[in-house]
Coordinates of C-alpha atoms and ligand atoms in Angstrom, one line a residue:
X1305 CA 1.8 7.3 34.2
X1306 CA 1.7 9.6 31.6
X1307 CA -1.6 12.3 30.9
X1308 CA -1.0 13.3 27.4
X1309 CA -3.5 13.3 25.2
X1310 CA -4.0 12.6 21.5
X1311 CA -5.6 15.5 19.6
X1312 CA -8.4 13.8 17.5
X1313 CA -8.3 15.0 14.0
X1314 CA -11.4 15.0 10.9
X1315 CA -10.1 12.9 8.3
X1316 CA -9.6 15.6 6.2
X1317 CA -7.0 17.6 8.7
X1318 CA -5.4 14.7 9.6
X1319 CA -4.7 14.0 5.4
X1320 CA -3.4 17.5 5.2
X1321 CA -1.1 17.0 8.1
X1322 CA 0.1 14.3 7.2
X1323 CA 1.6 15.8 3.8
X1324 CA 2.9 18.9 4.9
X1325 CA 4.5 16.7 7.6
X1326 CA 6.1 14.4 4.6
X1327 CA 7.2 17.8 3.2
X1328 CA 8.8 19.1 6.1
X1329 CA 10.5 16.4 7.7
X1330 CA 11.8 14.9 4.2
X1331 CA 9.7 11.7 3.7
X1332 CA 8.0 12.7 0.1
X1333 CA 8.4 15.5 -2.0
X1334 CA 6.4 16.5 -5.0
X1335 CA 8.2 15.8 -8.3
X1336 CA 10.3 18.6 -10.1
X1337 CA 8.2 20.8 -7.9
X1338 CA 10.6 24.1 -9.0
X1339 CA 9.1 23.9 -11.8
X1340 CA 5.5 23.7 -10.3
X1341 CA 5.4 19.5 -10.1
X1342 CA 4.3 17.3 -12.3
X1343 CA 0.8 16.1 -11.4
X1344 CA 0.5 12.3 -9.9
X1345 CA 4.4 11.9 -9.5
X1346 CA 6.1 12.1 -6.2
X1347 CA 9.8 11.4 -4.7
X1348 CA 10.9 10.2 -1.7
X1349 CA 13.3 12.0 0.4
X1350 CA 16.0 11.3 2.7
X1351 CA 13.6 9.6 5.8
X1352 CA 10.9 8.2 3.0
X1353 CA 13.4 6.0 1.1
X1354 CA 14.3 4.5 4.3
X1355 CA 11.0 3.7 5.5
X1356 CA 10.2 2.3 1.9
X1357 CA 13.1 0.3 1.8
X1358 CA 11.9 -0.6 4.9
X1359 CA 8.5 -1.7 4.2
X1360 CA 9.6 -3.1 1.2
X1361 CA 12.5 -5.7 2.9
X1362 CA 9.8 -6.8 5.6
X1363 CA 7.2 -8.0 2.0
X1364 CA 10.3 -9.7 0.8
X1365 CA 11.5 -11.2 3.9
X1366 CA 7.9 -12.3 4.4
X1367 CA 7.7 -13.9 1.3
X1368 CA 11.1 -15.0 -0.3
X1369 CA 13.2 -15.7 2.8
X1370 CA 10.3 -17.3 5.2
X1371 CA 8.7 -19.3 2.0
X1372 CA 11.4 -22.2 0.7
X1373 CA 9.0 -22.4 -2.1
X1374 CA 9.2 -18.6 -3.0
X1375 CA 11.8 -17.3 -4.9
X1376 CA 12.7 -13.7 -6.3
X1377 CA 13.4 -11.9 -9.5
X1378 CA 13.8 -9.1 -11.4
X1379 CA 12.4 -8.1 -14.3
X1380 CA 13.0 -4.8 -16.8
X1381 CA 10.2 -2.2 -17.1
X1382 CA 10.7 -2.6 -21.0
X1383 CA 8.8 -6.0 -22.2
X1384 CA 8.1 -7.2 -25.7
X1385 CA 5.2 -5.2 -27.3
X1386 CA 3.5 -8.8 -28.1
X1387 CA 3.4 -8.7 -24.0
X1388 CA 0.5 -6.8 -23.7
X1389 CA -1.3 -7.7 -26.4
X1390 CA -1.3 -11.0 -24.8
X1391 CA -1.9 -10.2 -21.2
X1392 CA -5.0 -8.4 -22.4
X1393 CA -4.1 -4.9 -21.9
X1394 CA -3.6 -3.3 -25.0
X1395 CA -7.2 -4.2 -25.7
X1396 CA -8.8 -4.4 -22.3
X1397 CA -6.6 -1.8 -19.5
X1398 CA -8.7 1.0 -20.1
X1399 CA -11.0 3.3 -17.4
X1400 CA -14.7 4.3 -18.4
X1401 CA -14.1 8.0 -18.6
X1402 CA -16.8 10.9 -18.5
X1403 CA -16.7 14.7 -18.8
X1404 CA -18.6 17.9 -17.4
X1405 CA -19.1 20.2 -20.1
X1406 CA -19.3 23.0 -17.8
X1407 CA -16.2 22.5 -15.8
X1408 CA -14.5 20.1 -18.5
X1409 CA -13.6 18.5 -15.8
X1410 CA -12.8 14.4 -16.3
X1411 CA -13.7 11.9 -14.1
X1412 CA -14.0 7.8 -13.6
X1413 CA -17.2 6.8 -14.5
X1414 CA -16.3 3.9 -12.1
X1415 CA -14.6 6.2 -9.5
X1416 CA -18.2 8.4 -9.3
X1417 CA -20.8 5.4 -9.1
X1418 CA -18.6 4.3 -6.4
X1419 CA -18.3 7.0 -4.5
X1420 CA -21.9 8.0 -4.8
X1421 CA -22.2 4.2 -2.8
X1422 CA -20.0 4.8 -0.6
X1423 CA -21.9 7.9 0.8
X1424 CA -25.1 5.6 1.4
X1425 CA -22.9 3.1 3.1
X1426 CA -21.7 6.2 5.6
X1427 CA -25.1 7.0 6.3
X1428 CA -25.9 3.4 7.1
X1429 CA -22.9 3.0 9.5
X1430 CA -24.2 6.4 10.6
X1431 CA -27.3 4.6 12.0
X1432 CA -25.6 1.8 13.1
X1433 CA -23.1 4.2 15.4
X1434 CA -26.0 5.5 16.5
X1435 CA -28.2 3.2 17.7
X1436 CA -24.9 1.1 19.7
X1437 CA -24.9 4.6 21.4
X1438 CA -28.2 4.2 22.7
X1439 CA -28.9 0.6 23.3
X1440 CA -26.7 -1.9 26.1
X1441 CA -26.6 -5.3 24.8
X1442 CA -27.3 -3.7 21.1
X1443 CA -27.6 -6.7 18.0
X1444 CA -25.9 -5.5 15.0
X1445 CA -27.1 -8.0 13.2
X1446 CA -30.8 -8.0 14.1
X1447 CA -30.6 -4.4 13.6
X1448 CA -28.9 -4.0 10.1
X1449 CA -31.4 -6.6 9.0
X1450 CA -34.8 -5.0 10.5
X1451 CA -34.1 -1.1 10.3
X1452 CA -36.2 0.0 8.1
X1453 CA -33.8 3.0 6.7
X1454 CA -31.0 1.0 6.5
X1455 CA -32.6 -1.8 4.9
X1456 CA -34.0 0.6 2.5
X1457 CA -30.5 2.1 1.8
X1458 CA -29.3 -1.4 1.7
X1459 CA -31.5 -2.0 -0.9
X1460 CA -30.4 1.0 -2.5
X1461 CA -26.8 0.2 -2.6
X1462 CA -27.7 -3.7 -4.0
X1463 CA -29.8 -2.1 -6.9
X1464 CA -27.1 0.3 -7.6
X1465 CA -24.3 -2.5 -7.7
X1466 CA -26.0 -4.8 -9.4
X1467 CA -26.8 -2.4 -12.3
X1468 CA -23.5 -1.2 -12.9
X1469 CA -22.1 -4.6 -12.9
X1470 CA -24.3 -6.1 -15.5
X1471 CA -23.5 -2.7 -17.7
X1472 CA -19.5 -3.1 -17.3
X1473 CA -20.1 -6.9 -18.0
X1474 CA -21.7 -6.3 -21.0
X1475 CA -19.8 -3.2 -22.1
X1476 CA -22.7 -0.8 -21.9
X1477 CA -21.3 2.9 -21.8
X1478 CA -24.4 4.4 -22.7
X1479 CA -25.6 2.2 -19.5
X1480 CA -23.1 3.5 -17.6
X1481 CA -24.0 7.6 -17.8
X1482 CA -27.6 6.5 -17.6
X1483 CA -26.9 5.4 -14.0
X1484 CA -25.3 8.1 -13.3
X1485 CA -27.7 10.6 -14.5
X1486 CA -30.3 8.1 -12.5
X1487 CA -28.4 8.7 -9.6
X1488 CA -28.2 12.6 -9.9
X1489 CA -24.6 12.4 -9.2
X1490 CA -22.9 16.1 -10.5
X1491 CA -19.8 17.6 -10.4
X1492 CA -18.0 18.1 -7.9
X1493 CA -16.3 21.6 -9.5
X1494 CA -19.5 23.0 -11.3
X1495 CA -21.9 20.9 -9.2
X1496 CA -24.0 20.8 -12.5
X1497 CA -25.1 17.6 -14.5
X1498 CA -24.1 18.6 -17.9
X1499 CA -22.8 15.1 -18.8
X1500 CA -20.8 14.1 -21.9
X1501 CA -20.8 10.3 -23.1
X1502 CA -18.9 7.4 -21.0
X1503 CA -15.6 6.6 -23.4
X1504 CA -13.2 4.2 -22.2
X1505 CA -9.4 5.3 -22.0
X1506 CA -6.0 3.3 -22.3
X1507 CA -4.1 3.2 -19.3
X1508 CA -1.1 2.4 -20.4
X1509 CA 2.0 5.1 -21.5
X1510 CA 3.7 4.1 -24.7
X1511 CA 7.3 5.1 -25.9
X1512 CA 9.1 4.2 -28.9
X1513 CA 12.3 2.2 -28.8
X1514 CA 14.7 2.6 -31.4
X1515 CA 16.5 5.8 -32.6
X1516 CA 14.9 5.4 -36.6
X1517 CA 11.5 5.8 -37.3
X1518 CA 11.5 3.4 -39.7
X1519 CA 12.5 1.0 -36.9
X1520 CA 10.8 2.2 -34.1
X1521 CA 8.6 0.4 -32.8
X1522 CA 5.9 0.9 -30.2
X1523 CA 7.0 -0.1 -26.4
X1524 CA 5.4 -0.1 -23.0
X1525 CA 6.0 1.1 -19.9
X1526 CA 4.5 -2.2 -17.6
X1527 CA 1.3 -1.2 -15.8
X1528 CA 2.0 -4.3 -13.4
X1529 CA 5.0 -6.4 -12.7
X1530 CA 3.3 -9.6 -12.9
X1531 CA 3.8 -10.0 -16.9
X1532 CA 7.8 -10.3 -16.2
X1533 CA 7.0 -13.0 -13.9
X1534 CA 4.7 -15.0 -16.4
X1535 CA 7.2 -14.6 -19.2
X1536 CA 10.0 -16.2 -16.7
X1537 CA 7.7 -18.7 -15.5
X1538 CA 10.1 -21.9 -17.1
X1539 CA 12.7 -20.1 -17.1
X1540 CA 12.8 -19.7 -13.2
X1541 CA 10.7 -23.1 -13.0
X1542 CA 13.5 -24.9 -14.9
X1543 CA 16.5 -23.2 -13.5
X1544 CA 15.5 -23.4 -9.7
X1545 CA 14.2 -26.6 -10.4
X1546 CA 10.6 -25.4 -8.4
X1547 CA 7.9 -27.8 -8.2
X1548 CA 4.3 -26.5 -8.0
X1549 CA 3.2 -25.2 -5.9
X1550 CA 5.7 -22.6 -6.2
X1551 CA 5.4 -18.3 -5.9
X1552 CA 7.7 -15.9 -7.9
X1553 CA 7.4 -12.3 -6.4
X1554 CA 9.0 -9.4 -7.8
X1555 CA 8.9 -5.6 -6.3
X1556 CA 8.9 -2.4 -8.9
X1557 CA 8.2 0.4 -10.7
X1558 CA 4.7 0.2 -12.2
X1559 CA 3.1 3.5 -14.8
X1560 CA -0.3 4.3 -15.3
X1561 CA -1.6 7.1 -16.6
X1562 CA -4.2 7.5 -14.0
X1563 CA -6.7 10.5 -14.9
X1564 CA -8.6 10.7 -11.6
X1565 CA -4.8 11.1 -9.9
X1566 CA -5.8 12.7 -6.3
X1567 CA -5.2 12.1 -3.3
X1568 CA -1.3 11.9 -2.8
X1569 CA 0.8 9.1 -3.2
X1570 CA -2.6 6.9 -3.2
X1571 CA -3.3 7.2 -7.0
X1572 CA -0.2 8.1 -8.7
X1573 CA 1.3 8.0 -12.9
X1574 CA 3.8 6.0 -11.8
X1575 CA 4.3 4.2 -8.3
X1576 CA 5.8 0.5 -6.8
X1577 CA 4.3 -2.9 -7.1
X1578 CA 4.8 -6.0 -4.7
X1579 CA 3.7 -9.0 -6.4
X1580 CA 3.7 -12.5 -6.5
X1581 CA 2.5 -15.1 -8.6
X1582 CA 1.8 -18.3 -6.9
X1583 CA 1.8 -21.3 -9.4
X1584 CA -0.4 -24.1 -8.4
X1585 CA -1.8 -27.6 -10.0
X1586 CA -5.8 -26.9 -11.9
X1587 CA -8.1 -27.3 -9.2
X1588 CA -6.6 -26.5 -6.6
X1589 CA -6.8 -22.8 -7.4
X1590 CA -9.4 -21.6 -5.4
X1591 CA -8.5 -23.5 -1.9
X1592 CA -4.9 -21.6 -2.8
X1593 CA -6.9 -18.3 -3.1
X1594 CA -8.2 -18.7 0.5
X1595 CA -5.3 -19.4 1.7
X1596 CA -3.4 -16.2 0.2
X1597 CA -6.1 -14.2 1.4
X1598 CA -5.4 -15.8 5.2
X1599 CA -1.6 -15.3 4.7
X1600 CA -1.9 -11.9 3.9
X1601 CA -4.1 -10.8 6.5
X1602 CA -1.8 -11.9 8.8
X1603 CA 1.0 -9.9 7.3
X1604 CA -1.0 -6.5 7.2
X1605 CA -1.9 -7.7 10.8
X1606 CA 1.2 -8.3 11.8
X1607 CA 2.7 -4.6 11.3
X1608 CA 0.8 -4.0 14.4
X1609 CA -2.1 -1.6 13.5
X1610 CA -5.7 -2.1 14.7
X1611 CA -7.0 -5.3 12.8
X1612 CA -10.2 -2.8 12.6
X1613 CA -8.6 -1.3 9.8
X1614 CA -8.5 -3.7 7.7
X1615 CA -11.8 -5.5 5.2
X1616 CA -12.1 -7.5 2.8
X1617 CA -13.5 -6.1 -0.3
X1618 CA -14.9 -8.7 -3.1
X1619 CA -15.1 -7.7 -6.8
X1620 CA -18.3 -6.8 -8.2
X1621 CA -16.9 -7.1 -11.4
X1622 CA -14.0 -9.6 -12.2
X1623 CA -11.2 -8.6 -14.2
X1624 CA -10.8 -10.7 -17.9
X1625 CA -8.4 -13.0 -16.4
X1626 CA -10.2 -13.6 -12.8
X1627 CA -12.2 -16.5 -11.4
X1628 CA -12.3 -14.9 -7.7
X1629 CA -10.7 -11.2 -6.7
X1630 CA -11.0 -9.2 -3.4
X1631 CA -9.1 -6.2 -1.9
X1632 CA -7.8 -5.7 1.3
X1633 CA -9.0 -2.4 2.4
X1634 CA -7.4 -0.1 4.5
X1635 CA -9.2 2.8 6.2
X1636 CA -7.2 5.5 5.1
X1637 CA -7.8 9.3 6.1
X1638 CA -10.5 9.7 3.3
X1639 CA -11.8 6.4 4.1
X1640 CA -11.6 2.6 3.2
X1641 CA -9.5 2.0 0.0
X1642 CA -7.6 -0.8 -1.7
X1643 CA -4.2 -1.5 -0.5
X1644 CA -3.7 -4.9 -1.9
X1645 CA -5.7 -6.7 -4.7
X1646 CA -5.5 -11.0 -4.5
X1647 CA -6.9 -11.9 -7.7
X1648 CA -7.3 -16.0 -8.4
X1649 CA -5.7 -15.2 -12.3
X1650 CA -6.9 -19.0 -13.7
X1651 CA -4.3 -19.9 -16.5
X1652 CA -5.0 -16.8 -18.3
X1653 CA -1.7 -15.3 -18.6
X1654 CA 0.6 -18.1 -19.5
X1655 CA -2.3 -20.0 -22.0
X1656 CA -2.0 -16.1 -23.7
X1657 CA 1.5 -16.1 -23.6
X1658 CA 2.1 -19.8 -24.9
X1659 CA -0.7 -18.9 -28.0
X1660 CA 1.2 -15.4 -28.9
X1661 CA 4.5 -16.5 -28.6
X1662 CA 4.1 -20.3 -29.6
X1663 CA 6.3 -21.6 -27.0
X1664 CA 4.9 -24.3 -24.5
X1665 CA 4.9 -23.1 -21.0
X1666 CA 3.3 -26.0 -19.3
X1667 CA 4.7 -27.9 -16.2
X1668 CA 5.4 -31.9 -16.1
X1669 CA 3.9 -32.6 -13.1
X1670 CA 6.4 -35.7 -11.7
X1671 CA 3.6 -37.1 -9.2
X1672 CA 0.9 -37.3 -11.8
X1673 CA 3.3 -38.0 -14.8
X1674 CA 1.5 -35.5 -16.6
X1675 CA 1.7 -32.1 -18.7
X1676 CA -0.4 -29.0 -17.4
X1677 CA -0.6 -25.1 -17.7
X1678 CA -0.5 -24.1 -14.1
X1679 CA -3.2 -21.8 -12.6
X1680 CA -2.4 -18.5 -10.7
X1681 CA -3.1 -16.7 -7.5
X1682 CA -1.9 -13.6 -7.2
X1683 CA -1.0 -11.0 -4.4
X1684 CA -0.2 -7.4 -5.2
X1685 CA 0.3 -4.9 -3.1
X1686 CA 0.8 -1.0 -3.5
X1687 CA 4.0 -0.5 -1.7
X1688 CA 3.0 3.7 -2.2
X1689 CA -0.5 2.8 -0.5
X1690 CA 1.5 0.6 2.0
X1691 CA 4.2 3.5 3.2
X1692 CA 0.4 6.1 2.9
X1693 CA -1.4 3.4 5.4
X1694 CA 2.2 3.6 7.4
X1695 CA 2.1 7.6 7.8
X1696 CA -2.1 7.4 8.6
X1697 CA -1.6 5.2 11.3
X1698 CA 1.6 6.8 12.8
X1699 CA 1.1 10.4 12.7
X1700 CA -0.5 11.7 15.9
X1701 CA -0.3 15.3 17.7
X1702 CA -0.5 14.9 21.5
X1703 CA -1.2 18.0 24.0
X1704 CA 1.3 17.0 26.6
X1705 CA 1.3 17.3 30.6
X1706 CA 3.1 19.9 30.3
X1707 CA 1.1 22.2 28.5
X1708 CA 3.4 21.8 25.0
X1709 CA 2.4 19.7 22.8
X1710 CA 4.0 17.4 20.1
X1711 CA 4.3 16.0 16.4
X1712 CA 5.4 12.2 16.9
X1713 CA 5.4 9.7 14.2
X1714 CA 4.5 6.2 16.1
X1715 CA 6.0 4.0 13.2
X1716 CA 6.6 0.5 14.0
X1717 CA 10.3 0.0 15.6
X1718 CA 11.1 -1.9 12.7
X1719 CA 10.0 -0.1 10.0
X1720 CA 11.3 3.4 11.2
X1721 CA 13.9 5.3 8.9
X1722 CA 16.2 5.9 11.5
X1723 CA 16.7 3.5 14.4
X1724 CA 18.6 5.4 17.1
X1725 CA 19.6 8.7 17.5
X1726 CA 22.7 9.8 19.5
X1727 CA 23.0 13.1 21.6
X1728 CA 25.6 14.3 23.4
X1729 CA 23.9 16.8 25.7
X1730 CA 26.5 19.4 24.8
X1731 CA 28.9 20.0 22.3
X1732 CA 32.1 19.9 24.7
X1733 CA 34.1 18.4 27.6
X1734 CA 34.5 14.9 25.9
X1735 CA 31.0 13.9 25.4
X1736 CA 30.9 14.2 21.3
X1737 CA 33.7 11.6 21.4
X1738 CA 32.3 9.5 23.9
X1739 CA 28.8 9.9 21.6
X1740 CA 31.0 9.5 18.5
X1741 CA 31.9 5.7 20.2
X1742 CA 28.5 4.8 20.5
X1743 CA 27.4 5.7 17.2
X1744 CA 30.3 3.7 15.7
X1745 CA 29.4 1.0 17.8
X1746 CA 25.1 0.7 16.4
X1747 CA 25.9 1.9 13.1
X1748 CA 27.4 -1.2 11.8
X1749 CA 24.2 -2.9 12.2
X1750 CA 21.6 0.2 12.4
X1751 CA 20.6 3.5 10.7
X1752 CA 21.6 6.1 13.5
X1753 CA 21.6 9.9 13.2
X1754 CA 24.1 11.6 15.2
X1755 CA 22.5 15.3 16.5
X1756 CA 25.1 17.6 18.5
X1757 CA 22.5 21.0 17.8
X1758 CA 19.9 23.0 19.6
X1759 CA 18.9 21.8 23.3
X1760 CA 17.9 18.4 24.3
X1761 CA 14.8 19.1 24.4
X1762 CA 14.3 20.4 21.0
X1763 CA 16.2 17.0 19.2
X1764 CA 14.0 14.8 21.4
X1765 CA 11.0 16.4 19.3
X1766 CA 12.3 16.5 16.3
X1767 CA 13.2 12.7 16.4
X1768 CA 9.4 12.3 17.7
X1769 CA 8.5 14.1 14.2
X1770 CA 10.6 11.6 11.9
X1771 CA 9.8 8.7 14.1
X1772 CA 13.0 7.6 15.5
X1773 CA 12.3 5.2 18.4
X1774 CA 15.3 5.3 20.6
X1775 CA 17.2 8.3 21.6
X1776 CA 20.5 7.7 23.4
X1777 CA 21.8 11.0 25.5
X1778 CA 25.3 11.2 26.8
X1779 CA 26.0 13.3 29.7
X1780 CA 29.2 14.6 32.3
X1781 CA 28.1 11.4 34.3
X1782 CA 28.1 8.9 31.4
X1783 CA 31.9 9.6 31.1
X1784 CA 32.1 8.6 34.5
X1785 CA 29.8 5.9 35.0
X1786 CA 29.6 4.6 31.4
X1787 CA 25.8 5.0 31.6
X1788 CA 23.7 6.7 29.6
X1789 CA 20.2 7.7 29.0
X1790 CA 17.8 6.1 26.8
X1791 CA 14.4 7.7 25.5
X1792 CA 11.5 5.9 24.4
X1793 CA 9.9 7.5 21.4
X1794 CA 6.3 6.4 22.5
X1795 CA 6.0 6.6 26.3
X1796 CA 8.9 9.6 26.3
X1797 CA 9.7 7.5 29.1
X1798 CA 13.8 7.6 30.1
X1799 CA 16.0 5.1 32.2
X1800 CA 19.3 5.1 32.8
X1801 CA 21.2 2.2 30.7
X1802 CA 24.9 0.9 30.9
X1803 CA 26.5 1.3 28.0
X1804 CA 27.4 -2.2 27.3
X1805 CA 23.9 -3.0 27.4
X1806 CA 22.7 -0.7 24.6
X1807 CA 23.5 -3.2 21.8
X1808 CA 21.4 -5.8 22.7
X1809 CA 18.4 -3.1 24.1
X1810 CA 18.3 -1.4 20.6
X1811 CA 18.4 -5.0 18.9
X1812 CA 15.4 -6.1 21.2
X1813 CA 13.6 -2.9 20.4
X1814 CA 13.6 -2.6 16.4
X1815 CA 14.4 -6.0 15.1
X1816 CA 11.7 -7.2 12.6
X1817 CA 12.2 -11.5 14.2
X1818 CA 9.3 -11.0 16.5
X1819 CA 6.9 -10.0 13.6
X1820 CA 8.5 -12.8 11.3
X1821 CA 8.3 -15.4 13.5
X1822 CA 4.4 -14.7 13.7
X1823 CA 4.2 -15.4 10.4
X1824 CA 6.1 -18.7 10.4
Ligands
ATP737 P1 -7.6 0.9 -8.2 O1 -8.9 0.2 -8.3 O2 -7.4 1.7 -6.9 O3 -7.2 1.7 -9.4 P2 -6.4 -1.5 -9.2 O4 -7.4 -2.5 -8.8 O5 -6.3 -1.0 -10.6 O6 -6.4 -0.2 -8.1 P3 -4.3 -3.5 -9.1 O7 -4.3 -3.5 -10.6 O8 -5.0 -4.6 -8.4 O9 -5.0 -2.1 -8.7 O10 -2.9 -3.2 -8.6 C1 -2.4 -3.8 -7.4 C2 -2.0 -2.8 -6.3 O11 -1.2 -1.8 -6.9 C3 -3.2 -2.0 -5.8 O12 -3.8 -2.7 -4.7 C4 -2.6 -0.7 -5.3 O13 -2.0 -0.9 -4.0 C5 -1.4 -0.5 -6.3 N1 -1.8 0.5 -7.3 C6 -2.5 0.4 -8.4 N2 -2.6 1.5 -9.0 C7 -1.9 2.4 -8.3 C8 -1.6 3.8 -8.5 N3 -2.0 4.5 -9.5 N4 -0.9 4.4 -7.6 C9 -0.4 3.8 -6.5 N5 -0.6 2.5 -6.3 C10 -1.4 1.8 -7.2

């Protein structure tokens, strides 16, 4: 049995480790960073497109291949102008911004309300940590209800809430800085109050397509990738020949022009989407909307990460289109966040799109021989935030028996960037060739990394650090007794395998059919 221990990091250290570790080991570099970077925009490197792809194929597997009633497209980034104007976001996709006039800093009016509730709600699980500390057979309930403090802040948090709601809902900026002067929230950089009005700001980056000004006209780059699925809606519909209840999804490239754009690859100007748009028969709407929220649970829970991690967060304030919205919340380093938004989108979108455009898109429903606009649940998931949740969860430093300690990246088998790695234990006497074998044996069907450098030792760290959860060593004996040894990532345990058998023991250890079938 192994004594190693996990070093327990603050939230804070762990972030920081987390993306020097992506820097170092390739996973995500800062954009056009020799010329100082460009603020909000990040690349992936060599191991982080692979565990992106990764993630990625497992949400479309999920979705497309386990769902006969779920098919795929692929929209362009460029949509009609008229698009937007329909979809609501030329008028309505804007953030309630504020200034400090000392620091001229800007900030989400939103973003500062929130976090300002946020801090009560840590004081409150504060208590509630504590008192579980100190009492056996302790009633969370009983206790959140009668505590007088965290009733109080309770009460706090449901004033606060309940005021900023009704002032989004009924557009009241001047509402909106009155809270947070109310609230004495200041700035973090000048930590003064020097407040300038709430304005709201368009989210959305505009180009111009067309080489003529006189032609040019003002484009779009799509802040979601659900508007290419609502403008295909009868086109896919009629084509596949789907009958409702049917789902579209689509994964890419989203741009926003975030302004509070911190925190990594968690807010970013322009990142990936994974959505679909489940079409279902008026009515039914909302039971559908349960269901999706059950669904993709399960999927989040099916990576394999502590189900505490995960919440359900409803809206306070429902987008234009919504008749029901909640996030699932993932506790990143800096605490609980959205990492997927499943928003009940009514018949918004394609009613909008059939009045700008003037072409019917309404379903004839064979069983009820009748006409109808379908309604909409959606699911849309951050595959940036996803791959961020990924690293949180993974990244550990342990303090080993041995006195050494190590960097390992516990990523899910199936998810890792590189499957196997293969090490001849020295770079002579026939055992690269015999290695060389091996590796063109896996590589047909897995992403292997062939290391012949530094000592054993070292590579065996170094594919702890990228994540890599099988390392295969071949030694004087293996050319003997054509056996090898394999490493386990996690419990660094080794055993001593017959070469014949490695197919089927890397197979069992990184193939993604024992998460799918849980979701069948
Ligand atoms: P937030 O409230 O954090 O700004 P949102 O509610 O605007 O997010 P949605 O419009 O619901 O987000 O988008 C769906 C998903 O897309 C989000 O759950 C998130 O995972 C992802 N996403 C949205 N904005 C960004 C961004 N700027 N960078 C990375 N991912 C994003």
């Amino acid at each position: 049995m192994s004594t190693n221990t996990i070093k327990k990091l603050s939230g804070e250290d762990l972030f920081k480790n987390i993306i020097s570790h992506s820097k170092e080991y390739g996973f995500i570099f800062q954009s056009s960073e020799i010329y100082d970077g460009l603020s909000a925009v990040y690349d992936y490197g060599q191991m982080g497109v692979e565990l992106k792809k990764n993630l990625r194929d497992y949400w479309w597997k999920a979705m497309v291949q386990l769902n006969e009633n779920i098919v795929g497209i692929d929209a362009a980034i460029f949509m009609h102008p008229t698009t937007w104007k329909a979809s609501g976001h030329v008028d309505a996709f804007s953030d309630p911004l504020i200034d400090t006039k000392d620091s001229k800093k800007r900030y989400r009016a939103d973003v500062l309300i929130e976090e300002h509730v946020a801090k009560i709600e840590a004081k409150i699980e504060k208590e509630v940590e504590k008192a579980k500390s100190r009492f056996e057979n302790f009633d969370e309930t009983m206790f959140r209800s009668t505590n007088p403090r965290v009733v109080e802040n309770q009460k706090k948090i449901d004033e606060i809430n309940a005021r900023f709601k009704a002032a989004l809902e009924e557009d009241k900026l001047d509402e909106v800085k009155q809270i947070i002067i109310d609230l004495e929230i200041t700035c973090p950089v000048s930590g003064t109050r020097n407040w300038t009005d709430v304005r709201q700001f368009n989210l959305m980056f505009n180009t111009q397509l067309g080489s003529v000004s006189e032609e040019a006209s003002t484009i779009y780059l799509r802040p979601e990738t659900a508007q290419g699925i609502f403008v295909n809606f009868l086109n896919v519909q009629k084509t596949g020949r789907m009958k409702i209840p049917f789902g579209i999804a689509q994964t890419g490239k989203a741009f926003r022009n975030e302004i509070v754009a911190r925190q990594f690859i968690f807010r970013m100007r322009e990142f990936e989407q994974m959505e679909m748009q489940f079409f279902v028969k008026p009515g039914t709407d909302l039971q559908w909307y349960e269901q999706w929220k059950k669904t993709r649970m399960a999927w989040h829970n099916s990576l394999g990460f502590p189900e505490s991690k995960y919440r359900f967060h409803d809206h306070i304030k429902l987008a234009h289109y919504a008749n029901a919205a909640c996030d699932i919340e993932f506790e990143f380093p800096f605490g609980f966040k959205e990492l997927e938004g499943i928003h009940s989108r009514t018949d918004f979108d394609l009613r909008n799109h059939e009045k700008f455009s003037g072409k019917k898109l309404q379903y004839f429903d064979p069983e009820d021989n009748e006409n109808y606009i379908p309604y909409v649940v959606e699911t849309s998931i951050g595959l940036d935030r996803l791959f961020l949740a990924t690293m949180s969860q993974a990244y550990q430093e342990e303090q080993l028996e041995d006195g050494s300690s190590r960097v390992v990246l516990k990523i899910p088998p199936f998810l890792a960037p590189y499957k196997v790695a293969v090490l001849p234990l020295v770079k002579k006497d026939g055992l690269p060739e015999k290695a060389r074998e091996i590796m063109n044996q896996l590589k047909l069907d897995h992403l292997c990394i062939y290391e012949e450098k530094d000592s054993i030792g070292k590579r065996y760290r170094r594919m702890d650090a990228i994540g890599t959860p099988l390392c295969i060593t071949i030694d004087h004996q293996s050319l003997e007794d054509n056996m090898v040894t394999l490493r386990d990532r996690d419990t660094m345990q080794q055993e001593r395998v017959s070469i014949d058998a490695l197919m089927q023991l890397v197979e069992a250890k990184v193939s993604m059919h024992a998460q799918l079938r849980k979701l069948m």
